[in-house]
Amino acid sequence: MAASRIGALSQAGVAETNRSRIMQHLYHHGISSRAQIAKALRLTPAAITKITAQLIEAGAIEETGGLEGEKNRRSIGLALDNTRFHVIGVKFARSLVQIGVFDLAGHASSLTTLPYVSNDTIDETIATVHGTIERLLDDDPTILTIGMAVPGPYLRENGHTAVVSSMQGWRAVNFISEFAESFRVPVLIEQDARAGVLANYLFDPETEAGNANLAYYLVGEGVGLGVIDNGRIINGSLGTATEIGHVSIDVNGRPCDCGNIGCLERYCSTPAIHQMIIDDGTLIPDAATMSHTEACRKLFALANAGNETALGMIRTIGRYVGYGCLIIFNAFNPRTIVIGDIVSEAGQPLLDEVKRIVKERAIPEIYASTTIRLTSTPTDAAVLGATAVAISYFLDHPSEFFNLK
C-alpha cells in the first residue's frame, strides 16, 4: 500500500513537472505547435497531446490556429495568453513602497506609490498595503499571485530583514506572518536585489538572450546585489548571499547599522547622497525638507543641466558605485552588471565614472569581457522583480491555479 502511494505521488509530481515545462516553453518561446514542444522538451507526441489537452480544457493555454510545419505540413499553434492573467508586485524599500498590477509579460496596468514611510508610520503603511491589495483582488479576478520584494539581508526562513540601514523599524516586521496567508491567492516574498536580477533576466529588452551570468546591482535606499550564475540565482544558506551593501570599502570609515565599518551602503545609497546634499548646504537649500528620492532626483536634474557642483557630486557617487562593481567583478565574474534603482537615474555621468574607476582598477581580461550598463527596464526593477517571482510561481505550479489532475 505504501509503495503504491509513493508511486502515485511520484507520477503526480512528474505530471506537474511536465505541465510546468510546457507552460514555461510557451511563456518563453511564444506560439508553438505540439510537435515543436515535443521536440524541445524531449517528450513523446502522445504525452504532449494528452497534457496540452488537459491544459486547454482547464483554460491555461489556448489553440491559436494553423501553423506552417515541417515539410509544409499544417499544425495547430498553442499559446499562453500573457495578457489574460495578472499578478501583483509589491516593493518595500524603507521609505518607498510601491504596488503594481502586471500582466505575464511584465506590462503594468497600474502602479501606485504609497505615501512617504518613516519609522513612525510603518504600521500604517502595512495596513495600507493590506487594504490596497484587497481592493485590487476585488477589482480584478484574473490576479493569480502576489510577489513581494523586501530589503536585504532577508532571512527567508523566519521572515525578517536582518538589517535595514536608516529605517530599523522594518526589522520588527515579519513579512511571512504579516502577508503569506493574508490573501486569497499565493504570496511569494523575495529579497529586492534578487528579485531585481530576475526582472532584468526576464523583462529587460537589453539583456542578451540566454545570458546565464547576470548581476543586478541595486543602488537605491539600500545597496544590494542579485546574481544569476550559470542560470541559477545565488541564495546562500539563509537567503542572505550577495549582500554587497554591507561589504566594507573603508575599514576606518563610517559606522553602519549592521555593526560593520565603512559599508558601501554608507557612501552611495540615497540616504547617504541625501546627507551629502544637506552637508553641502548651498546646492539644494531646502534639501532637508525633501525625501531621499526627491533630493536625489533634484541633484540629478541639476547635473543634467550642467551644474558643475552637482556633476562633481555625481562623480563622487560614481566612484563609490564603481568600487562596488570591482567587488562584483572579482567575487562573481558575471558577463553583465546592470546598475538599477534610483541612483541609476543619474545617467551617463554616473556610468562614465563607474567605468573609469573599474577600468583603472580591474584585471584587464575581466574588464574586457564584462558589460556594465544602466537598467533599461520600463518600471522599477524591484517591483518588476516581485512580479517575476509571482509569475515564476504560477508557471511552476499550474495545478494550483487550474483544475488539473
mmCIF file of C-alpha atoms in Angstrom:
data_model
loop_
_atom_site.group_PDB
_atom_site.id
_atom_site.type_symbol
_atom_site.label_atom_id
_atom_site.label_comp_id
_atom_site.label_asym_id
_atom_site.label_seq_id
_atom_site.Cartn_x
_atom_site.Cartn_y
_atom_site.Cartn_z
ATOM 1 C CA MET A 1 0.000 0.000 0.000
ATOM 2 C CA ALA A 2 2.750 2.441 0.989
ATOM 3 C CA ALA A 3 4.769 1.673 -2.134
ATOM 4 C CA SER A 4 1.769 2.171 -4.420
ATOM 5 C CA ARG A 5 1.028 5.507 -2.744
ATOM 6 C CA ILE A 6 4.616 6.664 -3.229
ATOM 7 C CA GLY A 7 4.353 5.626 -6.870
ATOM 8 C CA ALA A 8 1.165 7.626 -7.301
ATOM 9 C CA LEU A 9 2.748 10.678 -5.702
ATOM 10 C CA SER A 10 5.769 10.349 -7.980
ATOM 11 C CA GLN A 11 3.526 10.117 -11.044
ATOM 12 C CA ALA A 12 1.643 13.214 -9.923
ATOM 13 C CA GLY A 13 4.930 15.036 -9.469
ATOM 14 C CA VAL A 14 6.123 14.056 -12.947
ATOM 15 C CA ALA A 15 2.810 15.153 -14.451
ATOM 16 C CA GLU A 16 3.021 18.541 -12.742
ATOM 17 C CA THR A 17 6.632 18.970 -13.847
ATOM 18 C CA ASN A 18 5.694 18.302 -17.452
ATOM 19 C CA ARG A 19 2.737 20.675 -17.305
ATOM 20 C CA SER A 20 5.057 23.337 -15.934
ATOM 21 C CA ARG A 21 7.659 22.679 -18.634
ATOM 22 C CA ILE A 22 5.028 23.181 -21.332
ATOM 23 C CA MET A 23 3.787 26.392 -19.701
ATOM 24 C CA GLN A 24 7.389 27.625 -19.398
ATOM 25 C CA HIS A 25 8.116 26.802 -23.033
ATOM 26 C CA LEU A 26 5.074 28.708 -24.295
ATOM 27 C CA TYR A 27 5.855 31.642 -21.989
ATOM 28 C CA HIS A 28 9.435 31.989 -23.231
ATOM 29 C CA HIS A 29 9.038 30.948 -26.880
ATOM 30 C CA GLY A 30 5.525 32.064 -27.792
ATOM 31 C CA ILE A 31 3.196 30.215 -30.146
ATOM 32 C CA SER A 32 4.396 26.662 -30.757
ATOM 33 C CA SER A 33 2.980 23.508 -32.272
ATOM 34 C CA ARG A 34 2.671 20.282 -30.337
ATOM 35 C CA ALA A 35 5.463 18.794 -32.445
ATOM 36 C CA GLN A 36 7.755 21.738 -31.660
ATOM 37 C CA ILE A 37 7.069 21.409 -27.932
ATOM 38 C CA ALA A 38 7.664 17.653 -28.002
ATOM 39 C CA LYS A 39 10.987 18.151 -29.755
ATOM 40 C CA ALA A 40 12.126 20.963 -27.444
ATOM 41 C CA LEU A 41 11.157 19.140 -24.236
ATOM 42 C CA ARG A 42 12.069 15.652 -25.435
ATOM 43 C CA LEU A 43 8.640 14.251 -24.636
ATOM 44 C CA THR A 44 6.639 11.866 -26.786
ATOM 45 C CA PRO A 45 3.961 13.299 -29.094
ATOM 46 C CA ALA A 46 1.387 11.210 -27.219
ATOM 47 C CA ALA A 47 2.397 12.734 -23.878
ATOM 48 C CA ILE A 48 2.281 16.251 -25.304
ATOM 49 C CA THR A 49 -1.146 15.644 -26.822
ATOM 50 C CA LYS A 50 -2.533 14.379 -23.514
ATOM 51 C CA ILE A 51 -1.049 17.156 -21.357
ATOM 52 C CA THR A 52 -1.910 20.012 -23.708
ATOM 53 C CA ALA A 53 -5.483 18.728 -23.981
ATOM 54 C CA GLN A 54 -5.759 18.987 -20.183
ATOM 55 C CA LEU A 55 -4.266 22.483 -20.179
ATOM 56 C CA ILE A 56 -6.622 23.647 -22.941
ATOM 57 C CA GLU A 57 -9.675 22.190 -21.198
ATOM 58 C CA ALA A 58 -8.652 23.912 -17.951
ATOM 59 C CA GLY A 59 -8.201 27.263 -19.715
ATOM 60 C CA ALA A 60 -4.476 27.537 -19.026
ATOM 61 C CA ILE A 61 -3.448 27.666 -22.688
ATOM 62 C CA GLU A 62 -5.289 28.019 -25.994
ATOM 63 C CA GLU A 63 -5.133 26.986 -29.628
ATOM 64 C CA THR A 64 -4.282 29.823 -31.997
ATOM 65 C CA GLY A 65 -4.900 28.412 -35.461
ATOM 66 C CA GLY A 66 -2.813 26.913 -38.216
ATOM 67 C CA LEU A 67 0.993 26.953 -38.355
ATOM 68 C CA GLU A 68 3.351 26.016 -41.165
ATOM 69 C CA GLY A 69 5.111 22.846 -40.006
ATOM 70 C CA GLU A 70 7.985 20.744 -41.320
ATOM 71 C CA LYS A 71 7.690 19.541 -44.931
ATOM 72 C CA ASN A 72 4.832 22.034 -45.450
ATOM 73 C CA ARG A 73 2.609 20.141 -43.034
ATOM 74 C CA ARG A 74 -0.024 22.221 -41.286
ATOM 75 C CA SER A 75 -0.259 22.089 -37.494
ATOM 76 C CA ILE A 76 -2.202 23.876 -34.776
ATOM 77 C CA GLY A 77 -0.439 26.518 -32.708
ATOM 78 C CA LEU A 78 -0.654 26.646 -28.913
ATOM 79 C CA ALA A 79 -0.121 29.746 -26.777
ATOM 80 C CA LEU A 80 -0.177 31.079 -23.249
ATOM 81 C CA ASP A 81 -2.021 34.407 -23.395
ATOM 82 C CA ASN A 82 0.235 36.754 -21.415
ATOM 83 C CA THR A 83 -2.466 39.424 -21.246
ATOM 84 C CA ARG A 84 -5.182 37.196 -19.821
ATOM 85 C CA PHE A 85 -3.738 36.658 -16.349
ATOM 86 C CA HIS A 86 -2.392 39.244 -13.892
ATOM 87 C CA VAL A 87 -0.156 39.307 -10.817
ATOM 88 C CA ILE A 88 0.557 41.908 -8.137
ATOM 89 C CA GLY A 89 4.079 43.137 -7.444
ATOM 90 C CA VAL A 90 4.955 44.958 -4.210
ATOM 91 C CA LYS A 91 8.244 46.732 -3.482
ATOM 92 C CA PHE A 92 9.249 47.559 0.087
ATOM 93 C CA ALA A 93 12.233 49.933 0.149
ATOM 94 C CA ARG A 94 12.410 51.636 3.547
ATOM 95 C CA SER A 95 10.648 54.963 2.902
ATOM 96 C CA LEU A 96 9.296 53.902 -0.503
ATOM 97 C CA VAL A 97 6.570 51.299 -1.049
ATOM 98 C CA GLN A 98 5.059 50.629 -4.472
ATOM 99 C CA ILE A 99 2.240 48.308 -5.546
ATOM 100 C CA GLY A 100 1.518 47.399 -9.164
ATOM 101 C CA VAL A 101 -0.667 45.092 -11.220
ATOM 102 C CA PHE A 102 1.099 43.446 -14.161
ATOM 103 C CA ASP A 103 0.303 41.009 -16.918
ATOM 104 C CA LEU A 104 2.525 37.984 -17.530
ATOM 105 C CA ALA A 105 4.689 39.966 -19.958
ATOM 106 C CA GLY A 106 5.566 42.460 -17.221
ATOM 107 C CA HIS A 107 3.371 45.284 -18.504
ATOM 108 C CA ALA A 108 1.833 47.393 -15.731
ATOM 109 C CA SER A 109 -1.868 48.206 -15.753
ATOM 110 C CA SER A 110 -1.473 50.197 -12.524
ATOM 111 C CA LEU A 111 1.405 51.324 -10.323
ATOM 112 C CA THR A 112 0.826 53.115 -7.029
ATOM 113 C CA THR A 113 3.438 54.730 -4.796
ATOM 114 C CA LEU A 114 2.280 54.897 -1.181
ATOM 115 C CA PRO A 115 2.878 57.987 0.985
ATOM 116 C CA TYR A 116 6.407 58.515 2.311
ATOM 117 C CA VAL A 117 7.193 55.965 5.046
ATOM 118 C CA SER A 118 9.001 56.796 8.284
ATOM 119 C CA ASN A 119 9.780 54.625 11.289
ATOM 120 C CA ASP A 120 6.662 56.063 12.908
ATOM 121 C CA THR A 121 4.349 55.168 10.014
ATOM 122 C CA ILE A 122 5.415 51.597 9.212
ATOM 123 C CA ASP A 123 2.349 50.065 10.890
ATOM 124 C CA GLU A 124 0.103 52.445 8.960
ATOM 125 C CA THR A 125 1.878 51.523 5.727
ATOM 126 C CA ILE A 126 1.416 47.796 6.399
ATOM 127 C CA ALA A 127 -2.313 48.386 6.910
ATOM 128 C CA THR A 128 -2.445 50.375 3.663
ATOM 129 C CA VAL A 129 -0.710 47.557 1.787
ATOM 130 C CA HIS A 130 -3.306 45.089 3.079
ATOM 131 C CA GLY A 131 -6.189 47.340 2.102
ATOM 132 C CA THR A 132 -4.782 48.174 -1.332
ATOM 133 C CA ILE A 133 -4.157 44.539 -2.220
ATOM 134 C CA GLU A 134 -7.653 43.525 -1.091
ATOM 135 C CA ARG A 135 -9.160 46.203 -3.336
ATOM 136 C CA LEU A 136 -7.047 45.133 -6.286
ATOM 137 C CA LEU A 137 -8.093 41.499 -5.812
ATOM 138 C CA ASP A 138 -11.751 42.523 -5.599
ATOM 139 C CA ASP A 139 -11.461 44.601 -8.783
ATOM 140 C CA ASP A 140 -9.542 42.062 -10.860
ATOM 141 C CA PRO A 141 -10.440 38.358 -10.600
ATOM 142 C CA THR A 142 -7.638 37.467 -13.056
ATOM 143 C CA ILE A 143 -4.947 38.197 -10.426
ATOM 144 C CA LEU A 144 -3.297 34.865 -9.670
ATOM 145 C CA THR A 145 -0.387 35.549 -7.330
ATOM 146 C CA ILE A 146 1.357 38.281 -5.343
ATOM 147 C CA GLY A 147 5.101 38.828 -5.308
ATOM 148 C CA MET A 148 6.864 40.987 -2.721
ATOM 149 C CA ALA A 149 10.411 42.371 -2.876
ATOM 150 C CA VAL A 150 11.809 43.313 0.531
ATOM 151 C CA PRO A 151 15.114 44.860 1.665
ATOM 152 C CA GLY A 152 18.013 42.543 2.353
ATOM 153 C CA PRO A 153 19.624 40.845 4.103
ATOM 154 C CA TYR A 154 16.312 38.996 4.231
ATOM 155 C CA LEU A 155 16.168 35.839 6.359
ATOM 156 C CA ARG A 156 13.798 33.849 4.191
ATOM 157 C CA GLU A 157 13.073 31.097 6.724
ATOM 158 C CA ASN A 158 11.911 33.375 9.557
ATOM 159 C CA GLY A 159 10.550 36.295 7.525
ATOM 160 C CA HIS A 160 12.646 39.117 8.965
ATOM 161 C CA THR A 161 15.090 41.522 7.377
ATOM 162 C CA ALA A 162 18.233 41.326 9.486
ATOM 163 C CA VAL A 163 19.400 44.916 8.902
ATOM 164 C CA VAL A 164 17.587 47.900 7.402
ATOM 165 C CA SER A 165 20.017 50.792 7.456
ATOM 166 C CA SER A 166 18.398 54.168 8.290
ATOM 167 C CA MET A 167 14.975 52.529 8.870
ATOM 168 C CA GLN A 168 15.389 49.994 11.655
ATOM 169 C CA GLY A 169 11.639 49.893 12.277
ATOM 170 C CA TRP A 170 11.248 47.462 9.377
ATOM 171 C CA ARG A 171 13.198 44.841 11.345
ATOM 172 C CA ALA A 172 10.140 44.347 13.555
ATOM 173 C CA VAL A 173 8.018 43.300 10.572
ATOM 174 C CA ASN A 174 7.731 39.568 9.925
ATOM 175 C CA PHE A 175 6.787 39.521 6.261
ATOM 176 C CA ILE A 176 5.790 35.857 6.332
ATOM 177 C CA SER A 177 3.368 36.121 9.255
ATOM 178 C CA GLU A 178 2.127 39.504 8.030
ATOM 179 C CA PHE A 179 1.394 38.576 4.420
ATOM 180 C CA ALA A 180 1.946 34.917 3.488
ATOM 181 C CA GLU A 181 -1.536 33.712 4.456
ATOM 182 C CA SER A 182 -3.392 37.028 4.336
ATOM 183 C CA PHE A 183 -4.915 36.877 0.864
ATOM 184 C CA ARG A 184 -6.939 34.552 -1.311
ATOM 185 C CA VAL A 185 -4.008 33.992 -3.708
ATOM 186 C CA PRO A 186 -0.443 32.747 -3.023
ATOM 187 C CA VAL A 187 2.128 35.283 -1.772
ATOM 188 C CA LEU A 188 5.837 34.937 -2.627
ATOM 189 C CA ILE A 189 8.467 37.005 -0.775
ATOM 190 C CA GLU A 190 11.998 37.646 -2.072
ATOM 191 C CA GLN A 191 14.968 39.890 -1.312
ATOM 192 C CA ASP A 192 14.757 43.013 -3.505
ATOM 193 C CA ALA A 193 18.008 42.784 -5.460
ATOM 194 C CA ARG A 194 17.493 39.060 -6.063
ATOM 195 C CA ALA A 195 14.033 39.852 -7.390
ATOM 196 C CA GLY A 196 15.603 42.609 -9.476
ATOM 197 C CA VAL A 197 18.033 40.313 -11.257
ATOM 198 C CA LEU A 198 15.134 38.025 -12.176
ATOM 199 C CA ALA A 199 13.268 41.047 -13.593
ATOM 200 C CA ASN A 200 16.234 42.038 -15.715
ATOM 201 C CA TYR A 201 16.643 38.442 -16.860
ATOM 202 C CA LEU A 202 13.003 38.172 -17.940
ATOM 203 C CA PHE A 203 11.988 41.679 -18.964
ATOM 204 C CA ASP A 204 14.937 43.973 -19.739
ATOM 205 C CA PRO A 205 14.994 44.384 -23.548
ATOM 206 C CA GLU A 206 18.773 44.869 -23.499
ATOM 207 C CA THR A 207 19.577 41.656 -21.626
ATOM 208 C CA GLU A 208 21.201 39.247 -24.025
ATOM 209 C CA ALA A 209 19.097 36.171 -24.758
ATOM 210 C CA GLY A 210 20.414 33.232 -22.808
ATOM 211 C CA ASN A 211 22.711 35.311 -20.590
ATOM 212 C CA ALA A 212 23.146 32.910 -17.703
ATOM 213 C CA ASN A 213 25.678 35.088 -15.827
ATOM 214 C CA LEU A 214 23.998 38.338 -14.880
ATOM 215 C CA ALA A 215 24.311 40.684 -11.891
ATOM 216 C CA TYR A 216 21.748 43.286 -10.871
ATOM 217 C CA TYR A 217 23.375 45.979 -8.736
ATOM 218 C CA LEU A 218 20.631 47.767 -6.806
ATOM 219 C CA VAL A 219 21.660 51.273 -5.715
ATOM 220 C CA GLY A 220 18.699 52.956 -4.060
ATOM 221 C CA GLU A 221 17.593 53.439 -0.472
ATOM 222 C CA GLY A 222 19.832 50.491 0.205
ATOM 223 C CA VAL A 223 22.581 48.859 -1.832
ATOM 224 C CA GLY A 224 22.112 45.245 -2.833
ATOM 225 C CA LEU A 225 23.044 42.655 -5.398
ATOM 226 C CA GLY A 226 21.308 39.803 -7.148
ATOM 227 C CA VAL A 227 23.391 37.333 -9.163
ATOM 228 C CA ILE A 228 22.401 34.691 -11.685
ATOM 229 C CA ASP A 229 25.377 32.332 -12.037
ATOM 230 C CA ASN A 230 25.182 29.724 -14.776
ATOM 231 C CA GLY A 231 21.420 30.092 -14.879
ATOM 232 C CA ARG A 232 20.810 29.821 -11.121
ATOM 233 C CA ILE A 233 20.181 32.591 -8.608
ATOM 234 C CA ILE A 234 22.731 32.649 -5.777
ATOM 235 C CA ASN A 235 20.870 32.488 -2.449
ATOM 236 C CA GLY A 236 23.143 31.321 0.360
ATOM 237 C CA SER A 237 22.132 29.095 3.274
ATOM 238 C CA LEU A 238 19.887 31.721 4.930
ATOM 239 C CA GLY A 239 18.958 33.570 1.753
ATOM 240 C CA THR A 240 21.382 36.415 2.519
ATOM 241 C CA ALA A 241 24.112 35.841 -0.062
ATOM 242 C CA THR A 242 25.476 38.667 -2.262
ATOM 243 C CA GLU A 243 24.816 41.421 0.325
ATOM 244 C CA ILE A 244 27.276 43.815 -1.270
ATOM 245 C CA GLY A 245 25.880 46.840 0.560
ATOM 246 C CA HIS A 246 27.452 45.550 3.773
ATOM 247 C CA VAL A 247 30.910 44.891 2.332
ATOM 248 C CA SER A 248 33.397 47.342 3.799
ATOM 249 C CA ILE A 249 35.164 49.685 1.367
ATOM 250 C CA ASP A 250 36.883 51.651 4.171
ATOM 251 C CA VAL A 251 37.949 49.806 7.314
ATOM 252 C CA ASN A 252 38.323 53.151 9.099
ATOM 253 C CA GLY A 253 35.146 54.600 7.635
ATOM 254 C CA ARG A 254 31.611 55.389 8.651
ATOM 255 C CA PRO A 255 29.844 53.038 11.095
ATOM 256 C CA CYS A 256 26.886 51.100 9.715
ATOM 257 C CA ASP A 257 23.714 49.856 11.400
ATOM 258 C CA CYS A 258 24.800 46.297 10.597
ATOM 259 C CA GLY A 259 27.742 46.601 13.014
ATOM 260 C CA ASN A 260 30.405 46.835 10.330
ATOM 261 C CA ILE A 261 32.535 49.879 9.499
ATOM 262 C CA GLY A 262 32.746 51.599 6.129
ATOM 263 C CA CYS A 263 29.968 49.638 4.390
ATOM 264 C CA LEU A 264 29.404 50.507 0.727
ATOM 265 C CA GLU A 265 25.797 51.417 1.554
ATOM 266 C CA ARG A 266 27.010 54.302 3.727
ATOM 267 C CA TYR A 267 28.519 56.063 0.698
ATOM 268 C CA CYS A 268 26.240 55.705 -2.340
ATOM 269 C CA SER A 269 22.699 54.864 -1.169
ATOM 270 C CA THR A 270 20.038 57.570 -1.459
ATOM 271 C CA PRO A 271 20.179 58.328 2.321
ATOM 272 C CA ALA A 272 23.958 58.795 2.006
ATOM 273 C CA ILE A 273 23.551 61.020 -1.055
ATOM 274 C CA HIS A 274 20.798 62.990 0.679
ATOM 275 C CA GLN A 275 23.123 63.637 3.616
ATOM 276 C CA MET A 276 25.867 64.705 1.211
ATOM 277 C CA ILE A 277 23.494 67.286 -0.293
ATOM 278 C CA ILE A 278 22.399 68.546 3.134
ATOM 279 C CA ASP A 279 26.034 68.847 4.265
ATOM 280 C CA ASP A 280 26.808 70.947 1.168
ATOM 281 C CA GLY A 281 24.116 73.386 2.262
ATOM 282 C CA THR A 282 24.019 75.562 -0.870
ATOM 283 C CA LEU A 283 23.295 73.388 -3.899
ATOM 284 C CA ILE A 284 19.759 72.464 -2.780
ATOM 285 C CA PRO A 285 18.981 74.756 0.181
ATOM 286 C CA ASP A 286 15.682 73.058 1.067
ATOM 287 C CA ALA A 287 17.065 69.503 0.796
ATOM 288 C CA ALA A 288 16.388 68.770 4.463
ATOM 289 C CA THR A 289 12.642 69.047 3.829
ATOM 290 C CA MET A 290 12.727 66.551 0.958
ATOM 291 C CA SER A 291 12.557 62.768 0.889
ATOM 292 C CA HIS A 292 15.704 60.860 -0.084
ATOM 293 C CA THR A 293 14.294 60.233 -3.558
ATOM 294 C CA GLU A 294 13.232 63.848 -4.106
ATOM 295 C CA ALA A 295 16.632 65.203 -3.070
ATOM 296 C CA CYS A 296 18.482 62.751 -5.319
ATOM 297 C CA ARG A 297 16.306 63.477 -8.331
ATOM 298 C CA LYS A 298 16.802 67.216 -7.811
ATOM 299 C CA LEU A 299 20.568 66.617 -7.762
ATOM 300 C CA PHE A 300 20.384 64.556 -10.938
ATOM 301 C CA ALA A 301 18.341 67.262 -12.671
ATOM 302 C CA LEU A 302 20.921 69.913 -11.745
ATOM 303 C CA ALA A 303 23.731 67.711 -13.035
ATOM 304 C CA ASN A 304 21.835 67.117 -16.270
ATOM 305 C CA ALA A 305 21.522 70.900 -16.653
ATOM 306 C CA GLY A 306 25.299 71.230 -16.407
ATOM 307 C CA ASN A 307 25.705 72.406 -12.809
ATOM 308 C CA GLU A 308 29.362 71.715 -12.003
ATOM 309 C CA THR A 309 28.832 71.226 -8.262
ATOM 310 C CA ALA A 310 26.113 68.649 -8.963
ATOM 311 C CA LEU A 311 28.296 66.923 -11.563
ATOM 312 C CA GLY A 312 31.115 66.748 -9.024
ATOM 313 C CA MET A 313 28.777 65.009 -6.572
ATOM 314 C CA ILE A 314 27.694 62.566 -9.280
ATOM 315 C CA ARG A 315 31.335 61.717 -9.946
ATOM 316 C CA THR A 316 31.905 61.119 -6.219
ATOM 317 C CA ILE A 317 28.866 58.839 -6.085
ATOM 318 C CA GLY A 318 30.017 57.078 -9.259
ATOM 319 C CA ARG A 319 33.396 56.393 -7.717
ATOM 320 C CA TYR A 320 31.778 54.534 -4.819
ATOM 321 C CA VAL A 321 29.402 52.675 -7.123
ATOM 322 C CA GLY A 322 32.491 51.710 -9.121
ATOM 323 C CA TYR A 323 34.117 50.218 -6.025
ATOM 324 C CA GLY A 324 31.062 48.002 -5.720
ATOM 325 C CA CYS A 325 31.423 46.933 -9.343
ATOM 326 C CA LEU A 326 35.001 45.880 -8.637
ATOM 327 C CA ILE A 327 33.773 43.665 -5.806
ATOM 328 C CA ILE A 328 31.198 42.148 -8.159
ATOM 329 C CA PHE A 329 33.855 41.604 -10.847
ATOM 330 C CA ASN A 330 36.217 39.756 -8.552
ATOM 331 C CA ALA A 331 33.663 37.857 -6.465
ATOM 332 C CA PHE A 332 31.175 36.720 -9.132
ATOM 333 C CA ASN A 333 32.607 37.334 -12.633
ATOM 334 C CA PRO A 334 29.237 37.984 -14.362
ATOM 335 C CA ARG A 335 29.011 38.656 -18.079
ATOM 336 C CA THR A 336 26.868 41.747 -17.432
ATOM 337 C CA ILE A 337 26.382 44.095 -14.484
ATOM 338 C CA VAL A 338 23.148 46.083 -14.613
ATOM 339 C CA ILE A 339 23.004 49.122 -12.301
ATOM 340 C CA GLY A 340 19.459 49.907 -11.253
ATOM 341 C CA ASP A 341 17.091 51.643 -8.836
ATOM 342 C CA ILE A 342 17.011 55.368 -8.068
ATOM 343 C CA VAL A 343 20.732 56.147 -8.278
ATOM 344 C CA SER A 344 20.885 54.773 -11.829
ATOM 345 C CA GLU A 345 18.737 57.777 -12.802
ATOM 346 C CA ALA A 346 21.901 59.897 -12.542
ATOM 347 C CA GLY A 347 22.548 58.564 -16.025
ATOM 348 C CA GLN A 348 25.603 58.765 -18.232
ATOM 349 C CA PRO A 349 27.813 60.911 -15.927
ATOM 350 C CA LEU A 350 27.447 58.264 -13.218
ATOM 351 C CA LEU A 351 28.115 55.403 -15.633
ATOM 352 C CA ASP A 352 31.153 57.147 -17.093
ATOM 353 C CA GLU A 353 32.734 57.495 -13.645
ATOM 354 C CA VAL A 354 31.880 53.899 -12.728
ATOM 355 C CA LYS A 355 33.572 52.620 -15.888
ATOM 356 C CA ARG A 356 36.592 54.879 -15.353
ATOM 357 C CA ILE A 357 37.145 53.513 -11.852
ATOM 358 C CA VAL A 358 36.628 49.911 -12.899
ATOM 359 C CA LYS A 359 38.880 50.147 -15.957
ATOM 360 C CA GLU A 360 41.604 51.725 -13.810
ATOM 361 C CA ARG A 361 41.488 49.015 -11.139
ATOM 362 C CA ALA A 362 40.087 45.811 -12.633
ATOM 363 C CA ILE A 363 42.010 42.868 -14.050
ATOM 364 C CA PRO A 364 42.125 43.759 -17.782
ATOM 365 C CA GLU A 365 40.839 40.410 -19.048
ATOM 366 C CA ILE A 366 37.833 40.590 -16.732
ATOM 367 C CA TYR A 367 37.112 44.209 -17.658
ATOM 368 C CA ALA A 368 37.277 43.407 -21.373
ATOM 369 C CA SER A 369 34.765 40.560 -21.056
ATOM 370 C CA THR A 370 32.222 42.306 -18.809
ATOM 371 C CA THR A 371 29.496 44.770 -19.760
ATOM 372 C CA ILE A 372 28.459 47.443 -17.253
ATOM 373 C CA ARG A 373 25.279 49.344 -18.063
ATOM 374 C CA LEU A 374 22.283 51.072 -16.567
ATOM 375 C CA THR A 375 18.990 49.221 -16.388
ATOM 376 C CA SER A 376 16.503 49.791 -19.172
ATOM 377 C CA THR A 377 13.504 48.084 -17.622
ATOM 378 C CA PRO A 378 10.419 50.264 -18.133
ATOM 379 C CA THR A 379 9.401 50.001 -14.464
ATOM 380 C CA ASP A 380 11.436 49.838 -11.262
ATOM 381 C CA ALA A 381 13.271 46.508 -11.292
ATOM 382 C CA ALA A 382 12.370 45.575 -7.714
ATOM 383 C CA VAL A 383 8.641 45.928 -8.469
ATOM 384 C CA LEU A 384 9.117 44.016 -11.711
ATOM 385 C CA GLY A 385 11.208 41.509 -9.794
ATOM 386 C CA ALA A 386 8.407 40.892 -7.326
ATOM 387 C CA THR A 387 6.220 40.411 -10.386
ATOM 388 C CA ALA A 388 8.717 37.983 -11.918
ATOM 389 C CA VAL A 389 8.784 35.941 -8.703
ATOM 390 C CA ALA A 390 4.984 35.733 -8.776
ATOM 391 C CA ILE A 391 4.934 34.766 -12.460
ATOM 392 C CA SER A 392 7.571 32.076 -11.928
ATOM 393 C CA TYR A 393 5.488 30.509 -9.160
ATOM 394 C CA PHE A 394 2.441 30.463 -11.419
ATOM 395 C CA LEU A 395 4.370 28.767 -14.220
ATOM 396 C CA ASP A 396 5.966 26.261 -11.838
ATOM 397 C CA HIS A 397 2.693 25.196 -10.153
ATOM 398 C CA PRO A 398 -0.120 25.239 -12.753
ATOM 399 C CA SER A 399 -2.284 22.733 -10.875
ATOM 400 C CA GLU A 400 -2.672 25.258 -8.029
ATOM 401 C CA PHE A 401 -4.499 27.614 -10.405
ATOM 402 C CA PHE A 402 -6.392 25.287 -12.722
ATOM 403 C CA ASN A 403 -8.456 22.137 -12.379
ATOM 404 C CA LEU A 404 -5.783 19.674 -13.411
ATOM 405 C CA LYS A 405 -5.316 16.032 -12.429
#
